[in-house]
Short mmCIF file of C-alpha atoms and ligand atoms in Angstrom, two decimals:
data_model
loop_
_atom_site.label_atom_id
_atom_site.label_comp_id
_atom_site.label_asym_id
_atom_site.label_seq_id
_atom_site.Cartn_x
_atom_site.Cartn_y
_atom_site.Cartn_z
CA MET A 1 0.00 0.00 0.00
CA ASN A 2 1.23 3.53 -0.69
CA ALA A 3 0.70 6.46 1.72
CA VAL A 4 -2.63 7.49 0.14
CA GLU A 5 -4.02 3.96 0.30
CA ARG A 6 -2.86 3.61 3.92
CA SER A 7 -4.57 6.91 4.80
CA ASP A 8 -7.83 5.76 3.18
CA ALA A 9 -7.66 2.44 5.00
CA VAL A 10 -7.06 4.15 8.38
CA LYS A 11 -10.01 6.50 7.81
CA ARG A 12 -12.32 3.60 6.91
CA ARG A 13 -11.30 1.78 10.08
CA ALA A 14 -11.85 4.95 12.18
CA ARG A 15 -15.38 5.42 10.83
CA ALA A 16 -16.16 1.75 11.47
CA LEU A 17 -15.10 2.26 15.09
CA GLY A 18 -17.72 5.01 15.52
CA PHE A 19 -15.72 8.21 15.05
CA ASP A 20 -17.90 10.86 13.41
CA ALA A 21 -15.11 12.44 11.36
CA VAL A 22 -11.45 11.72 10.75
CA GLY A 23 -8.59 13.49 9.00
CA ILE A 24 -4.81 13.33 8.81
CA SER A 25 -2.41 16.13 9.67
CA SER A 26 1.34 16.54 9.25
CA LEU A 27 3.36 17.61 12.30
CA GLU A 28 4.94 20.84 11.09
CA PRO A 29 5.36 23.63 13.65
CA ASN A 30 2.13 25.21 14.90
CA ALA A 31 1.27 28.23 12.72
CA HIS A 32 -0.37 29.86 15.76
CA ALA A 33 2.42 29.27 18.27
CA ASP A 34 2.76 33.05 18.75
CA GLU A 35 -0.90 33.29 19.81
CA LEU A 36 -0.27 30.58 22.39
CA ASP A 37 2.82 32.41 23.72
CA HIS A 38 0.94 35.72 23.99
CA TRP A 39 -2.01 33.98 25.63
CA LEU A 40 0.26 32.45 28.26
CA ALA A 41 2.27 35.66 28.78
CA ALA A 42 -0.95 37.64 29.34
CA GLY A 43 -1.84 35.32 32.22
CA TYR A 44 -5.05 34.07 30.54
CA ALA A 45 -4.26 30.48 31.54
CA GLY A 46 -4.78 31.38 35.22
CA THR A 47 -3.63 28.53 37.45
CA MET A 48 -3.33 25.96 34.62
CA ALA A 49 0.47 25.80 35.02
CA TYR A 50 0.71 22.64 32.91
CA LEU A 51 -0.06 24.74 29.82
CA HIS A 52 3.17 26.70 30.38
CA ARG A 53 5.15 23.48 30.80
CA GLN A 54 3.70 22.02 27.57
CA ALA A 55 4.11 25.17 25.44
CA ALA A 56 7.30 24.16 23.57
CA LYS A 57 5.75 20.87 22.46
CA ARG A 58 2.45 22.51 21.47
CA ALA A 59 4.43 24.97 19.34
CA ALA A 60 6.27 22.15 17.55
CA PRO A 61 4.19 18.96 17.75
CA ALA A 62 7.02 16.87 16.24
CA ARG A 63 8.80 17.36 19.60
CA ILE A 64 6.08 15.36 21.38
CA TRP A 65 7.53 12.20 19.85
CA PRO A 66 10.44 12.78 17.44
CA GLU A 67 9.76 9.61 15.41
CA ALA A 68 6.13 10.60 14.73
CA ARG A 69 5.33 11.43 11.09
CA ALA A 70 1.58 12.12 11.11
CA ALA A 71 -1.43 12.66 13.36
CA VAL A 72 -4.72 10.87 12.76
CA VAL A 73 -7.30 13.31 14.16
CA THR A 74 -10.82 12.20 15.10
CA LEU A 75 -14.02 13.98 16.09
CA THR A 76 -16.69 12.36 18.27
CA ASN A 77 -20.08 14.06 18.51
CA TYR A 78 -21.26 14.21 22.14
CA LEU A 79 -24.36 16.41 21.81
CA HIS A 80 -27.34 15.07 23.79
CA GLU A 81 -29.93 17.83 23.54
CA ALA A 82 -30.20 19.81 20.29
CA CYS A 83 -29.43 23.54 20.58
CA ASP A 84 -32.36 25.91 20.55
CA PRO A 85 -31.45 29.46 21.52
CA GLU A 86 -35.14 30.19 22.31
CA ARG A 87 -35.46 27.25 24.72
CA THR A 88 -35.68 27.97 28.42
CA PRO A 89 -32.67 26.21 29.95
CA GLY A 90 -33.53 22.89 31.63
CA PRO A 91 -33.02 22.04 35.28
CA VAL A 92 -30.67 24.23 37.30
CA PRO A 93 -27.90 24.17 38.32
CA ARG A 94 -26.74 23.34 34.82
CA VAL A 95 -24.13 20.84 33.66
CA ALA A 96 -22.27 21.19 30.34
CA GLN A 97 -23.30 18.50 27.88
CA TYR A 98 -19.82 17.02 27.57
CA ALA A 99 -20.15 15.93 31.20
CA TRP A 100 -23.54 14.23 30.96
CA GLY A 101 -22.04 10.76 30.41
CA THR A 102 -19.03 8.70 31.46
CA ASP A 103 -15.73 10.63 31.39
CA TYR A 104 -14.72 11.07 27.75
CA HIS A 105 -11.10 10.32 28.59
CA VAL A 106 -12.31 6.81 29.48
CA VAL A 107 -14.70 6.33 26.53
CA LEU A 108 -12.48 7.87 23.86
CA GLY A 109 -9.33 6.35 25.37
CA GLY A 110 -10.75 2.88 24.60
CA ARG A 111 -11.85 3.82 21.09
CA LEU A 112 -8.49 5.43 20.31
CA GLU A 113 -6.69 2.28 21.47
CA ARG A 114 -8.79 0.27 19.01
CA LEU A 115 -7.99 2.78 16.26
CA ALA A 116 -4.28 2.61 17.11
CA ALA A 117 -4.38 -1.20 16.86
CA ALA A 118 -6.10 -0.90 13.46
CA MET A 119 -3.43 1.58 12.31
CA ARG A 120 -0.67 -0.85 13.28
CA GLU A 121 -2.43 -3.54 11.24
CA VAL A 122 -2.63 -1.24 8.22
CA THR A 123 1.12 -0.48 8.50
CA PRO A 124 2.79 -3.53 10.06
CA GLY A 125 5.83 -2.64 12.17
CA SER A 126 4.59 0.91 12.86
CA HIS A 127 4.11 2.42 16.33
CA THR A 128 1.37 4.67 17.71
CA ARG A 129 0.55 6.96 20.65
CA GLY A 130 -2.99 8.07 21.47
CA TYR A 131 -4.03 11.37 23.09
CA VAL A 132 -7.30 12.86 24.19
CA ASP A 133 -7.17 16.16 26.05
CA ALA A 134 -4.40 15.12 28.45
CA GLY A 135 -1.06 15.71 26.73
CA PRO A 136 0.99 18.47 25.11
CA VAL A 137 -0.97 18.22 21.85
CA PRO A 138 -2.43 21.32 20.10
CA GLU A 139 -5.62 19.42 19.37
CA ARG A 140 -7.73 22.15 17.74
CA GLU A 141 -4.83 23.28 15.59
CA LEU A 142 -4.19 19.72 14.33
CA ALA A 143 -7.91 19.19 13.70
CA GLN A 144 -8.06 22.32 11.54
CA ARG A 145 -4.95 21.18 9.68
CA ALA A 146 -6.50 17.73 9.16
CA GLY A 147 -9.38 19.43 7.31
CA LEU A 148 -12.00 18.82 10.03
CA GLY A 149 -13.24 22.39 10.43
CA TRP A 150 -12.29 25.93 11.32
CA ILE A 151 -11.53 27.54 14.68
CA GLY A 152 -14.49 29.78 15.51
CA LYS A 153 -14.41 33.13 17.27
CA ASN A 154 -15.36 31.16 20.40
CA MET A 155 -12.11 29.13 19.88
CA MET A 156 -14.05 25.92 19.23
CA LEU A 157 -13.18 23.66 16.32
CA ILE A 158 -16.38 23.75 14.24
CA HIS A 159 -17.09 20.99 11.71
CA PRO A 160 -19.33 22.34 8.93
CA GLU A 161 -21.76 19.39 9.13
CA ILE A 162 -21.49 18.31 12.79
CA GLY A 163 -20.91 21.57 14.67
CA SER A 164 -18.65 22.00 17.69
CA PHE A 165 -20.07 19.65 20.35
CA THR A 166 -17.27 17.20 19.55
CA PHE A 167 -14.36 15.65 21.39
CA ILE A 168 -11.03 15.66 19.59
CA GLY A 169 -8.96 12.48 19.87
CA ILE A 170 -5.58 12.00 18.23
CA VAL A 171 -3.30 9.08 17.40
CA LEU A 172 0.29 9.90 16.42
CA THR A 173 2.06 7.39 14.20
CA ASP A 174 5.56 6.83 12.85
CA ALA A 175 4.03 5.45 9.63
CA ALA A 176 4.02 7.65 6.52
CA LEU A 177 0.42 8.72 5.79
CA ALA A 178 -0.85 11.21 3.20
CA PRO A 179 -2.11 14.36 5.01
CA ASP A 180 -5.45 16.00 4.19
CA LEU A 181 -5.74 19.60 3.04
CA PRO A 182 -6.26 22.05 5.92
CA PHE A 183 -9.71 23.63 6.35
CA GLU A 184 -8.81 27.15 5.23
CA ALA A 185 -12.24 28.85 5.16
CA ASP A 186 -13.39 30.89 8.16
CA ARG A 187 -17.17 30.44 8.21
CA CYS A 188 -17.87 32.76 11.13
CA GLY A 189 -18.23 35.71 8.78
CA THR A 190 -19.65 38.76 10.54
CA CYS A 191 -21.41 36.71 13.24
CA ARG A 192 -20.39 37.44 16.84
CA ALA A 193 -23.20 35.67 18.71
CA CYS A 194 -20.82 33.72 20.96
CA LEU A 195 -18.85 36.83 21.95
CA ASP A 196 -22.03 38.72 22.86
CA ALA A 197 -23.70 35.81 24.68
CA CYS A 198 -20.84 34.87 27.02
CA PRO A 199 -22.28 35.57 30.48
CA THR A 200 -18.93 36.65 31.93
CA ASP A 201 -17.45 38.62 28.99
CA ALA A 202 -14.60 36.12 28.93
CA PHE A 203 -13.66 36.90 25.30
CA VAL A 204 -11.12 39.70 25.16
CA ALA A 205 -11.45 39.60 21.35
CA PRO A 206 -12.45 37.00 18.72
CA HIS A 207 -10.27 33.86 19.17
CA LEU A 208 -8.97 35.21 22.49
CA LEU A 209 -10.38 33.82 25.72
CA ASP A 210 -9.37 34.93 29.18
CA ALA A 211 -9.82 31.52 30.81
CA ARG A 212 -9.82 33.14 34.27
CA ARG A 213 -13.25 34.57 33.43
CA CYS A 214 -14.60 31.39 31.81
CA ILE A 215 -17.19 29.45 33.85
CA SER A 216 -15.68 26.22 32.58
CA TYR A 217 -12.31 27.13 34.13
CA LEU A 218 -13.89 28.41 37.35
CA THR A 219 -16.06 25.34 37.97
CA ILE A 220 -13.61 22.65 36.72
CA GLU A 221 -10.00 23.80 36.86
CA LEU A 222 -9.81 26.34 39.68
CA ARG A 223 -9.05 24.90 43.11
CA GLY A 224 -10.00 26.43 46.45
CA ASP A 225 -12.75 28.86 47.36
CA PHE A 226 -14.34 31.35 44.96
CA SER A 227 -13.88 35.07 45.51
CA ALA A 228 -17.18 36.97 45.71
CA GLU A 229 -16.76 38.00 42.06
CA GLN A 230 -16.03 34.46 40.89
CA ARG A 231 -19.03 33.13 42.78
CA THR A 232 -21.34 35.56 41.01
CA MET A 233 -19.74 34.80 37.65
CA VAL A 234 -20.64 31.08 37.66
CA GLY A 235 -24.37 31.93 37.65
CA ASP A 236 -26.51 28.80 37.28
CA TRP A 237 -23.69 26.48 36.26
CA LEU A 238 -22.71 23.54 38.48
CA PHE A 239 -20.10 22.24 36.04
CA GLY A 240 -18.70 23.69 32.78
CA CYS A 241 -20.64 25.98 30.45
CA ASP A 242 -22.15 25.63 26.97
CA VAL A 243 -23.41 29.15 26.24
CA CYS A 244 -20.89 30.08 23.51
CA GLN A 245 -21.72 26.84 21.70
CA ASP A 246 -25.50 26.87 22.28
CA VAL A 247 -25.86 30.17 20.43
CA CYS A 248 -23.62 29.26 17.48
CA PRO A 249 -25.70 29.04 14.29
CA TRP A 250 -23.62 26.11 13.06
CA ASN A 251 -24.75 24.11 16.09
CA VAL A 252 -28.34 25.35 15.94
CA LYS A 253 -28.62 24.37 12.27
CA PHE A 254 -26.47 21.27 11.96
CA ALA A 255 -25.62 19.62 15.30
CA ARG A 256 -27.67 16.49 15.98
CA PRO A 257 -27.78 14.36 19.15
CA THR A 258 -25.36 11.46 19.33
CA THR A 259 -26.61 7.89 19.23
CA ALA A 260 -23.44 6.42 20.76
CA GLY A 261 -24.45 4.14 23.63
CA ASP A 262 -21.14 4.53 25.48
CA LEU A 263 -21.76 8.30 25.76
CA ALA A 264 -25.33 7.92 27.13
CA PRO A 265 -26.28 10.39 29.90
CA ARG A 266 -25.96 9.36 33.54
CA ALA A 267 -27.38 11.09 36.59
CA ALA A 268 -25.35 14.11 37.75
CA PRO A 269 -24.97 14.63 41.50
CA ALA A 270 -27.94 16.52 42.97
CA PRO A 271 -26.63 19.55 44.87
CA SER A 272 -28.56 18.48 47.98
CA ASP A 273 -26.84 15.04 47.91
CA LEU A 274 -23.35 16.50 47.70
CA HIS A 275 -23.45 17.63 51.31
CA ALA A 276 -24.35 14.17 52.56
CA LEU A 277 -21.74 12.31 50.47
CA ASP A 278 -18.35 11.29 51.86
CA GLU A 279 -15.20 11.15 49.69
CA ALA A 280 -15.31 7.36 49.28
CA THR A 281 -18.93 7.33 48.11
CA PHE A 282 -18.35 10.30 45.78
CA HIS A 283 -15.39 8.47 44.23
CA GLN A 284 -17.36 5.23 43.94
CA ARG A 285 -20.28 6.96 42.15
CA TYR A 286 -18.49 9.58 40.11
CA GLY A 287 -14.87 8.34 39.82
CA ASP A 288 -15.34 7.60 36.11
CA THR A 289 -17.14 10.88 35.34
CA PRO A 290 -15.78 14.39 34.64
CA PHE A 291 -16.94 15.46 38.15
CA GLN A 292 -13.91 13.67 39.57
CA ARG A 293 -11.66 16.51 38.32
CA PRO A 294 -12.87 19.20 40.75
CA GLY A 295 -13.70 16.41 43.22
CA LEU A 296 -16.23 16.50 46.04
CA ALA A 297 -14.86 19.76 47.51
CA GLY A 298 -15.00 21.52 44.14
CA MET A 299 -18.51 20.25 43.38
CA ARG A 300 -19.74 21.39 46.81
CA ARG A 301 -18.23 24.83 46.20
CA ASN A 302 -19.92 25.02 42.76
CA ALA A 303 -23.30 23.91 44.14
CA ALA A 304 -23.12 26.47 46.95
CA ALA A 305 -22.29 29.24 44.47
CA ALA A 306 -25.16 28.32 42.13
CA ALA A 307 -27.58 28.17 45.07
CA ALA A 308 -26.40 31.56 46.40
CA ASN A 309 -26.82 33.06 42.94
CA ARG A 310 -30.44 31.85 42.76
CA VAL A 311 -31.25 33.33 46.15
CA GLY A 312 -29.51 36.59 45.25
CA ARG A 313 -31.56 37.05 42.09
C1 LIG B 401 -6.94 24.37 28.60
C2 LIG B 401 -8.23 23.92 27.99
C3 LIG B 401 -9.40 24.59 28.37
C4 LIG B 401 -9.37 25.89 29.18
C5 LIG B 401 -8.98 27.06 28.23
C6 LIG B 401 -9.85 27.08 26.95
C7 LIG B 401 -9.25 27.82 25.78
N1 LIG B 401 -10.13 28.35 24.94
O1 LIG B 401 -8.04 27.89 25.59
C8 LIG B 401 -10.82 25.94 29.74
C9 LIG B 401 -10.87 25.24 31.10
C10 LIG B 401 -11.42 27.33 29.88
C11 LIG B 401 -11.55 25.07 28.72
C12 LIG B 401 -12.90 25.18 28.46
C13 LIG B 401 -13.58 24.39 27.53
N2 LIG B 401 -13.07 23.32 26.87
CO1 LIG B 401 -11.17 22.84 26.85
N3 LIG B 401 -9.36 22.35 26.60
C14 LIG B 401 -8.25 22.86 27.05
C15 LIG B 401 -7.05 22.10 26.46
C16 LIG B 401 -6.53 21.10 27.52
C17 LIG B 401 -5.89 23.01 25.99
C18 LIG B 401 -6.36 24.21 25.15
C19 LIG B 401 -5.27 25.24 24.99
O2 LIG B 401 -4.12 24.92 24.76
N4 LIG B 401 -5.66 26.51 25.12
C20 LIG B 401 -4.77 27.62 24.84
C21 LIG B 401 -5.23 28.20 23.50
C22 LIG B 401 -4.44 29.46 23.22
O3 LIG B 401 -4.92 27.19 22.53
P1 LIG B 401 -6.03 26.47 21.65
O4 LIG B 401 -7.32 26.42 22.36
O5 LIG B 401 -5.49 25.17 21.16
O6 LIG B 401 -6.12 27.49 20.47
C23 LIG B 401 -5.24 27.48 19.34
C24 LIG B 401 -6.04 27.88 18.11
O7 LIG B 401 -7.17 28.62 18.53
C25 LIG B 401 -5.03 28.71 17.32
N5 LIG B 401 -5.59 29.97 16.86
C26 LIG B 401 -5.61 31.12 17.50
N6 LIG B 401 -6.17 32.06 16.76
C27 LIG B 401 -6.51 31.50 15.62
C28 LIG B 401 -7.13 32.03 14.51
C29 LIG B 401 -7.38 31.21 13.45
C30 LIG B 401 -8.07 31.79 12.27
C31 LIG B 401 -6.97 29.85 13.48
C32 LIG B 401 -7.21 28.95 12.32
C33 LIG B 401 -6.35 29.33 14.63
C34 LIG B 401 -6.14 30.17 15.68
O8 LIG B 401 -3.98 29.10 18.16
C35 LIG B 401 -4.18 28.59 19.46
C36 LIG B 401 -2.81 28.12 19.96
O9 LIG B 401 -2.30 27.11 19.14
C37 LIG B 401 -7.70 21.37 25.23
C38 LIG B 401 -7.09 20.02 24.85
C39 LIG B 401 -5.79 20.19 24.09
N7 LIG B 401 -4.83 19.39 24.45
O10 LIG B 401 -5.67 21.01 23.19
C40 LIG B 401 -9.20 21.25 25.68
C41 LIG B 401 -10.27 21.40 24.61
C42 LIG B 401 -9.90 22.60 23.78
N8 LIG B 401 -11.47 21.72 25.38
C43 LIG B 401 -12.56 21.25 24.89
C44 LIG B 401 -13.87 21.53 25.40
C45 LIG B 401 -14.99 20.60 24.94
C46 LIG B 401 -14.09 22.61 26.28
C47 LIG B 401 -15.45 23.21 26.71
C48 LIG B 401 -16.51 23.23 25.61
C49 LIG B 401 -15.97 22.43 27.95
C50 LIG B 401 -17.25 22.99 28.58
N9 LIG B 401 -18.41 22.81 27.97
O11 LIG B 401 -17.22 23.55 29.66
C51 LIG B 401 -15.01 24.65 27.15
C52 LIG B 401 -15.06 25.66 25.97
C53 LIG B 401 -14.52 27.03 26.28
C54 LIG B 401 -14.02 27.73 25.00
N10 LIG B 401 -14.87 28.52 24.35
O12 LIG B 401 -12.86 27.53 24.60
C55 LIG B 401 -12.30 20.42 23.62
C56 LIG B 401 -12.71 21.26 22.40
C57 LIG B 401 -13.27 20.43 21.24
C58 LIG B 401 -13.60 21.31 20.04
N11 LIG B 401 -14.49 20.82 19.20
O13 LIG B 401 -13.06 22.40 19.86
C59 LIG B 401 -10.73 20.15 23.75
C60 LIG B 401 -9.99 20.07 22.42
C61 LIG B 401 -10.59 18.81 24.53
C62 LIG B 401 -10.88 17.58 23.65
N12 LIG B 401 -9.92 16.70 23.46
O14 LIG B 401 -11.95 17.40 23.11
N13 LIG B 401 -10.68 24.24 28.06
S1 LIG B 402 -17.78 28.44 28.10
FE1 LIG B 402 -19.27 29.97 28.93
S2 LIG B 402 -18.05 31.36 30.21
FE2 LIG B 402 -16.59 30.16 28.94
S3 LIG B 402 -16.25 31.46 27.15
FE3 LIG B 402 -17.96 30.09 26.60
S4 LIG B 402 -19.82 31.26 27.18
FE4 LIG B 402 -18.09 32.27 28.19
S1 LIG B 403 -21.39 32.00 17.22
FE1 LIG B 403 -20.87 32.98 15.27
S2 LIG B 403 -18.87 33.95 15.63
FE2 LIG B 403 -19.20 32.48 17.28
S3 LIG B 403 -18.19 30.64 16.60
FE3 LIG B 403 -20.33 30.45 15.95
S4 LIG B 403 -20.37 31.31 13.86
FE4 LIG B 403 -18.44 31.92 14.77
#
């Protein structure tokens, strides 16, 4: 098989494994490395110190694994409830849709391992390394370069037919594969719905997010107590935030709920239960869900903030 035939074979195997879209990217230096440097220097990463440590590898993905020659980039649709900007939001406090099911690191980790095994079958003697979220990989950048969509003003990778409620999963390989053409078009046009809808004005400019103001950062990544301002900022959200995706016309028009059984919704912790739970029980019930990241203390803090915001309204 030549490189083009190998690429086609890998993509067929990826689709058969349930990935909603797949493309192949080369590992040249990141064209937007300067944006990442400025973003870090401005302090927008807040307490996410690991992003500083990973910066050199994100700027030059070939440094992640010097033998790697290509990245197979996958998208997995995780939308559960179709976007309708007119809809009154469901039960409060709210949970971002990516966290409605089992932790995606677990679900996608398994699927990516199966894809990696298929890739090694397609190119006998080759080696692979899989990444989803955790790792020094510029995932959105590689997805855009693999032809899977453009990076919207809200910084999400938007696929023109699936929208942005997708997880990105990547397998690096030392096999030679033919890369896809990058997705060059910017289909945001004059729209700025996401920038205007963000409840905390977290966008300093299009494509520029001050994570310290983002509800997702505050409820998931930040440790310790909220300041009074942070507590007010999280509004009705118990975990994560979907506002800048819910209002995006590409999601409203094209995103459709997933049918993947392994991503099916599970019950989120009820705020009233959080106070009664001990660490062991929390871990037993939610150890394989995204709620494990902030842990019981973080979830209690979030629930208290959301409750205080409802009373204060
Ligand atoms: C740190 C992080 C966060 C932080 C910071 C988010 C941010 N916007 O940077 C916080 C905690 C706030 C966060 C929130 C969310 N996150 Co997050 N996060 C990450 C993580 C680990 C690193 C991102 C990063 O490096 N940020 C720094 C910025 C500067 O880099 P960047 O986002 O890669 O952006 C690059 C491009 O935008 C490019 N660029 C800049 N300008 C321009 C202009 C043009 C025209 C182009 C083409 C490119 C371009 O340059 C940047 C640097 O290379 C990635 C996983 C990964 N390894 O990449 C997931 C990831 C980005 N997150 C993801 C998700 C799902 C979310 C949330 C939706 C979760 C939620 N519902 O609460 C929100 C969305 C918030 C938002 N609007 O971005 C998904 C996004 C999938 C997708 N389809 O885009 C990822 C890829 C995880 C995954 N494997 O699926 N996240
Ligand atoms: S996830 Fe929410 S808080 Fe964060 S940028 Fe988007 S709309 Fe703003
Ligand atoms: S809401 Fe509009 S500006 Fe924002 S990402 Fe979607 S299309 Fe682009």
